mmCIF file of C-alpha atoms in Angstrom:
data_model
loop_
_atom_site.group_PDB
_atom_site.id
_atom_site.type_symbol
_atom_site.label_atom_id
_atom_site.label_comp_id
_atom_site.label_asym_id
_atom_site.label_seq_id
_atom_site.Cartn_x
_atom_site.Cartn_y
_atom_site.Cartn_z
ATOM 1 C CA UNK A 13 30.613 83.196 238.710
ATOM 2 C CA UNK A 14 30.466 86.909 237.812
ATOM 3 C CA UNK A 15 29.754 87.460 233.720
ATOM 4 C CA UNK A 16 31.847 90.562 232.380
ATOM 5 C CA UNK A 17 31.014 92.622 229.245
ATOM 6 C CA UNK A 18 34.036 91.984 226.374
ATOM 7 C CA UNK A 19 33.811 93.264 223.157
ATOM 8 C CA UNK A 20 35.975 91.961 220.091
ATOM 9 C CA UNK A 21 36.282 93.420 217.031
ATOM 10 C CA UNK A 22 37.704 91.186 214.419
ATOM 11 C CA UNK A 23 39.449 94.201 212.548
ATOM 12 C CA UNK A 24 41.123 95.230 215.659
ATOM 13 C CA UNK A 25 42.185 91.412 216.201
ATOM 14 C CA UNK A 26 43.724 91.399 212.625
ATOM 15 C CA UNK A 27 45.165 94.269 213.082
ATOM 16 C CA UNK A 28 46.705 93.143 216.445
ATOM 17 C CA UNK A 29 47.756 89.820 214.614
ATOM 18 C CA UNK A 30 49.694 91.466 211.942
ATOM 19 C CA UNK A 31 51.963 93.256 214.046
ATOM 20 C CA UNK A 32 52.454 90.413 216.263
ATOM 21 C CA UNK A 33 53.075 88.387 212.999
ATOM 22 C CA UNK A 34 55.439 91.021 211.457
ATOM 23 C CA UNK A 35 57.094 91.601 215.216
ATOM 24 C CA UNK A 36 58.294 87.669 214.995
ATOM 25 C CA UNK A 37 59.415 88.285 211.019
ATOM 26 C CA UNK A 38 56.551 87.024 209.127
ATOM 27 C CA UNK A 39 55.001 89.044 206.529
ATOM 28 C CA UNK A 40 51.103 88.316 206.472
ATOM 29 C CA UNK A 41 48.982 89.244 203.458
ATOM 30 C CA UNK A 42 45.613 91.499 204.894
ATOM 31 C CA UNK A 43 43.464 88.435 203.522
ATOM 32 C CA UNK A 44 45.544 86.128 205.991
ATOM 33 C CA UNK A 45 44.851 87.988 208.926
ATOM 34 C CA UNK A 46 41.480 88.460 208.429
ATOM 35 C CA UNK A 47 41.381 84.832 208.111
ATOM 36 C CA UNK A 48 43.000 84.400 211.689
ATOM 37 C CA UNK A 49 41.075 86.477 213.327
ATOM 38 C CA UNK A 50 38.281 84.952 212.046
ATOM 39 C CA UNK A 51 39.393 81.875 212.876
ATOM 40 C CA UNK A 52 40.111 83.259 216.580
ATOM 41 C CA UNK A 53 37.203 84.596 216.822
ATOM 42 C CA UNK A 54 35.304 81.043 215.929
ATOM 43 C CA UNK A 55 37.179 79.418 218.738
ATOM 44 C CA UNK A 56 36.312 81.906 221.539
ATOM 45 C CA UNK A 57 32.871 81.117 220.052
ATOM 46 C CA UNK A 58 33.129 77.285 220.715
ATOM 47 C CA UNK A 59 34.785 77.297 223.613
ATOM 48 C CA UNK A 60 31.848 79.350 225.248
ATOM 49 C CA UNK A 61 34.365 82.445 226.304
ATOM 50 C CA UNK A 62 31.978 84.967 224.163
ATOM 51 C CA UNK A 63 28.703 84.729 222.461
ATOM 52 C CA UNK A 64 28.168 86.209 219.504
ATOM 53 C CA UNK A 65 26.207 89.258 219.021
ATOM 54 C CA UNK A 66 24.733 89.890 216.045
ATOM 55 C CA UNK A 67 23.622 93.991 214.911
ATOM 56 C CA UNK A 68 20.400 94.692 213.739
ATOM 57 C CA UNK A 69 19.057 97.969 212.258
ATOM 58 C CA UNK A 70 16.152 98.823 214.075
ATOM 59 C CA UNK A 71 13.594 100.907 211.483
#
């Protein structure tokens, strides 16, 4: 199986889930959709579809 470089930014996935939210007429708080893309992003975790990649500061 070929492996493929995907990035995911959990602001951008917020963002992206409040306008889907607010598309279908719900009105999500900012705190909420941090929360789901958390939440989204925990799952891709577990279900092995992206590995987390932590940032260090090299000094």
């Amino acid at each position: 199986m070929r492996e493929i470089e995907l990035v995911i930014d959990t602001e951008e996935l917020a963002e992206f889930f409040y306008q889907e939210l607010v598309n279908r007429g719900f009105l999500p708080s900012e705190d909420e959709v941090y929360e789901l893309a958390d939440i989204a992003f925990d799952f891709l975790i577990e279900k092995c579809v992206i590995e987390e990649e932590l940032d260090v500061d090299e000094n």
